[in-house]
């Protein structure tokens, strides 16, 4: 039996194409997900960067918010970058009114945290579970994690702020590995999906 996982990228808004390319490079079959029927067919899901308020609105509009919550709660592996990280937070410190999240990681995020003085930047980030050199972190109006609960593991920090977290099968980074051509973080996620699919 082939053990190539099928991984979706939530394709409502954001940098979908870059994630599809990165996942394919990390040996997964990657496809966009826009409808509940498509969500049902994937082994894991990436939530791209973009604008979390827009993604939240569109997820409700497309009838995806509840199916997403159900699958994440059931343990489907999921990886959120930037706006996708915000979608995985159980709580947003500064949500827009009506902004909802899928949740899944016991953490509080602050949107646009790296702020005005430094809207976008790159920095080397050491990510636990990613062997070798630090990852080149591309931060674009990125959130950081204010605090995590007992169940969540901090995988990386930048200048004292939490920028990568894992809780069970949910992974989140403030930065965008899909923009660098370095697929090691996507490989880590593909391994999580593979481990989830392989019967004990
Ligand atoms: N690059 C990004 O995904 C930016 C995230 C955006 N600031 C938000 O709040 O959703």
CSV table of C-alpha atoms and ligand atoms in Angstrom, one decimal:
chain,number,residue,atom,x,y,z
A,1,UNK,CA,0.0,0.0,0.0
A,2,UNK,CA,1.3,3.4,-0.8
A,3,UNK,CA,2.0,5.6,2.1
A,4,UNK,CA,1.8,8.9,0.2
A,5,UNK,CA,-0.5,11.1,2.3
A,6,UNK,CA,-3.0,13.3,0.6
A,7,UNK,CA,-2.8,16.8,2.1
A,8,UNK,CA,-5.2,19.6,1.5
A,9,UNK,CA,-4.5,23.4,1.5
A,10,UNK,CA,-7.5,25.5,2.6
A,11,UNK,CA,-8.0,27.6,-0.5
A,12,UNK,CA,-10.4,30.4,0.6
A,13,UNK,CA,-7.7,33.1,0.6
A,14,UNK,CA,-4.0,33.4,1.0
A,15,UNK,CA,-0.8,31.8,-0.4
A,16,UNK,CA,-2.3,28.5,-1.4
A,17,UNK,CA,-0.2,27.8,-4.4
A,18,UNK,CA,3.1,28.1,-2.5
A,19,UNK,CA,1.9,25.5,0.0
A,20,UNK,CA,0.8,23.1,-2.7
A,21,UNK,CA,4.3,23.3,-4.2
A,22,UNK,CA,6.1,22.9,-0.9
A,23,UNK,CA,3.9,19.9,0.0
A,24,UNK,CA,4.6,18.2,-3.3
A,25,UNK,CA,8.3,18.8,-2.8
A,26,UNK,CA,7.9,17.2,0.6
A,27,UNK,CA,6.5,14.0,-1.0
A,28,UNK,CA,2.8,14.5,-0.4
A,29,UNK,CA,-0.1,14.6,-2.8
A,30,UNK,CA,-1.4,18.2,-2.4
A,31,UNK,CA,-4.7,19.6,-3.4
A,32,UNK,CA,-6.8,22.7,-2.7
A,33,UNK,CA,-9.8,22.4,-0.3
A,34,UNK,CA,-12.8,24.7,-0.7
A,35,UNK,CA,-15.7,22.5,0.1
A,36,UNK,CA,-16.7,20.1,3.0
A,37,UNK,CA,-16.6,17.2,0.5
A,38,UNK,CA,-13.0,18.0,-0.4
A,39,UNK,CA,-12.1,18.3,3.3
A,40,UNK,CA,-13.5,14.8,3.9
A,41,UNK,CA,-11.0,13.3,1.4
A,42,UNK,CA,-7.7,14.6,2.8
A,43,UNK,CA,-5.5,13.0,5.5
A,44,UNK,CA,-4.2,16.4,6.7
A,45,UNK,CA,-4.7,20.1,6.0
A,46,UNK,CA,-2.6,23.2,5.7
A,47,UNK,CA,-4.1,26.6,6.7
A,48,UNK,CA,-2.1,29.2,4.6
A,49,UNK,CA,-1.1,32.7,5.5
A,50,UNK,CA,-3.3,35.6,4.3
A,51,UNK,CA,-5.8,37.6,6.3
A,52,UNK,CA,-7.3,35.7,9.2
A,53,UNK,CA,-10.4,37.8,9.4
A,54,UNK,CA,-11.2,37.1,5.7
A,55,UNK,CA,-10.4,33.4,6.0
A,56,UNK,CA,-12.6,33.2,9.1
A,57,UNK,CA,-15.5,34.9,7.3
A,58,UNK,CA,-15.1,32.8,4.2
A,59,UNK,CA,-14.9,29.5,6.2
A,60,UNK,CA,-18.3,30.3,7.8
A,61,UNK,CA,-19.7,31.3,4.4
A,62,UNK,CA,-18.5,28.2,2.7
A,63,UNK,CA,-19.9,26.0,5.4
A,64,UNK,CA,-16.4,24.9,6.4
A,65,UNK,CA,-16.0,26.2,9.9
A,66,UNK,CA,-17.9,23.4,11.7
A,67,UNK,CA,-16.5,20.6,9.6
A,68,UNK,CA,-13.0,22.0,10.2
A,69,UNK,CA,-13.5,22.1,13.9
A,70,UNK,CA,-14.9,18.6,13.9
A,71,UNK,CA,-12.0,17.2,12.0
A,72,UNK,CA,-9.3,19.1,14.0
A,73,UNK,CA,-11.0,17.9,17.2
A,74,UNK,CA,-10.9,14.3,15.9
A,75,UNK,CA,-7.2,14.6,15.4
A,76,UNK,CA,-6.7,15.3,11.7
A,77,UNK,CA,-3.1,16.7,11.4
A,78,UNK,CA,-3.2,20.4,10.6
A,79,UNK,CA,-0.5,23.0,10.0
A,80,UNK,CA,-1.2,26.7,10.1
A,81,UNK,CA,1.2,29.5,8.9
A,82,UNK,CA,0.8,33.1,10.0
A,83,UNK,CA,-3.0,33.7,9.5
A,84,UNK,CA,-3.3,29.9,9.6
A,85,UNK,CA,-1.7,30.0,13.1
A,86,UNK,CA,-4.3,32.5,14.2
A,87,UNK,CA,-7.0,30.1,12.9
A,88,UNK,CA,-5.7,27.4,15.1
A,89,UNK,CA,-5.5,29.5,18.3
A,90,UNK,CA,-8.1,28.7,20.9
A,91,UNK,CA,-8.0,32.5,21.7
A,92,UNK,CA,-7.1,35.7,19.9
A,93,UNK,CA,-6.0,38.5,22.1
A,94,UNK,CA,-7.2,41.2,19.7
A,95,UNK,CA,-9.8,39.7,17.4
A,96,UNK,CA,-11.8,41.8,14.9
A,97,UNK,CA,-15.4,41.8,16.0
A,98,UNK,CA,-17.0,38.5,14.9
A,99,UNK,CA,-13.7,36.9,14.1
A,100,UNK,CA,-13.8,33.2,14.8
A,101,UNK,CA,-11.1,30.6,14.9
A,102,UNK,CA,-11.1,26.8,14.3
A,103,UNK,CA,-9.1,26.4,17.5
A,104,UNK,CA,-7.1,23.2,18.4
A,105,UNK,CA,-4.1,24.7,20.1
A,106,UNK,CA,-4.3,25.9,23.7
A,107,UNK,CA,-2.6,29.3,23.0
A,108,UNK,CA,-3.4,33.0,22.9
A,109,UNK,CA,-2.2,34.8,19.8
A,110,UNK,CA,-1.6,38.5,19.2
A,111,UNK,CA,-2.3,39.5,15.6
A,112,UNK,CA,0.1,41.7,13.7
A,113,UNK,CA,2.3,41.5,16.8
A,114,UNK,CA,5.7,42.2,15.2
A,115,UNK,CA,4.0,45.4,14.3
A,116,UNK,CA,4.4,48.6,12.5
A,117,UNK,CA,8.1,49.2,13.1
A,118,UNK,CA,8.9,45.9,11.5
A,119,UNK,CA,6.1,44.8,9.3
A,120,UNK,CA,8.0,42.2,7.4
A,121,UNK,CA,11.4,40.7,8.1
A,122,UNK,CA,13.5,37.5,7.9
A,123,UNK,CA,15.3,35.9,10.7
A,124,UNK,CA,17.0,32.5,11.4
A,125,UNK,CA,14.8,30.4,13.6
A,126,UNK,CA,15.7,27.2,15.4
A,127,UNK,CA,12.7,24.9,15.2
A,128,UNK,CA,12.6,21.9,17.5
A,129,UNK,CA,12.1,18.8,15.3
A,130,UNK,CA,13.7,20.3,12.3
A,131,UNK,CA,17.2,18.9,12.0
A,132,UNK,CA,20.2,20.9,10.8
A,133,UNK,CA,20.6,24.6,10.1
A,134,UNK,CA,18.0,27.1,11.5
A,135,UNK,CA,15.0,27.7,9.3
A,136,UNK,CA,14.9,31.0,7.4
A,137,UNK,CA,11.8,32.6,9.0
A,138,UNK,CA,9.9,35.0,6.7
A,139,UNK,CA,7.6,37.1,8.9
A,140,UNK,CA,4.9,39.1,7.2
A,141,UNK,CA,2.7,41.1,9.6
A,142,UNK,CA,3.1,38.1,11.7
A,143,UNK,CA,1.3,37.1,14.9
A,144,UNK,CA,3.2,35.9,17.9
A,145,UNK,CA,2.0,33.6,20.7
A,146,UNK,CA,1.4,35.4,24.0
A,147,UNK,CA,1.1,32.3,26.0
A,148,UNK,CA,0.5,28.6,25.7
A,149,UNK,CA,-1.5,26.2,27.9
A,150,UNK,CA,-0.1,23.0,29.5
A,151,UNK,CA,-0.9,20.8,26.4
A,152,UNK,CA,1.0,22.9,23.9
A,153,UNK,CA,4.7,22.6,23.2
A,154,UNK,CA,6.8,25.6,22.2
A,155,UNK,CA,8.9,24.7,19.2
A,156,UNK,CA,10.6,28.0,18.5
A,157,UNK,CA,11.0,31.6,19.7
A,158,UNK,CA,12.3,34.7,18.1
A,159,UNK,CA,13.6,37.5,20.3
A,160,UNK,CA,11.8,36.1,23.3
A,161,UNK,CA,8.4,35.6,21.5
A,162,UNK,CA,6.9,32.3,20.7
A,163,UNK,CA,6.7,31.7,17.0
A,164,UNK,CA,6.1,28.0,16.6
A,165,UNK,CA,3.9,25.6,18.6
A,166,UNK,CA,2.7,22.1,18.5
A,167,UNK,CA,-0.2,20.4,20.3
A,168,UNK,CA,-0.8,16.8,19.3
A,169,UNK,CA,-1.4,16.8,15.6
A,170,UNK,CA,-1.7,20.6,15.3
A,171,UNK,CA,1.4,22.6,14.2
A,172,UNK,CA,1.6,26.4,13.8
A,173,UNK,CA,4.3,28.8,12.8
A,174,UNK,CA,4.2,32.7,12.8
A,175,UNK,CA,6.4,32.6,9.7
A,176,UNK,CA,6.1,31.3,6.2
A,177,UNK,CA,8.4,28.3,5.3
A,178,UNK,CA,6.4,27.9,2.0
A,179,UNK,CA,8.1,31.1,0.7
A,180,UNK,CA,11.7,30.0,1.1
A,181,UNK,CA,12.2,26.8,-1.0
A,182,UNK,CA,13.3,25.0,2.2
A,183,UNK,CA,10.8,22.2,2.7
A,184,UNK,CA,12.0,20.9,6.1
A,185,UNK,CA,9.0,22.3,8.1
A,186,UNK,CA,6.6,20.9,5.5
A,187,UNK,CA,8.5,17.6,5.7
A,188,UNK,CA,8.0,17.6,9.5
A,189,UNK,CA,4.2,18.1,8.9
A,190,UNK,CA,4.1,15.4,6.2
A,191,UNK,CA,5.7,13.0,8.7
A,192,UNK,CA,3.0,13.9,11.2
A,193,UNK,CA,0.4,13.0,8.6
A,194,UNK,CA,2.1,9.8,7.7
A,195,UNK,CA,2.4,8.7,11.3
A,196,UNK,CA,-1.3,9.5,11.9
A,197,UNK,CA,-2.3,7.3,8.9
A,198,UNK,CA,-0.1,4.4,9.6
A,199,UNK,CA,-1.9,1.8,11.7
A,200,UNK,CA,0.0,1.0,14.9
B,1,LIG,N1,1.0,36.9,6.5
B,1,LIG,C1,-0.1,36.7,7.2
B,1,LIG,O1,-0.7,35.7,7.2
B,1,LIG,C2,-0.6,37.9,8.0
B,1,LIG,C3,-1.6,37.6,9.0
B,1,LIG,C4,-2.5,38.8,9.2
B,1,LIG,N2,-1.8,39.8,9.9
B,1,LIG,C5,-3.7,38.3,10.0
B,1,LIG,O2,-4.1,38.9,11.0
B,1,LIG,O3,-4.4,37.4,9.6
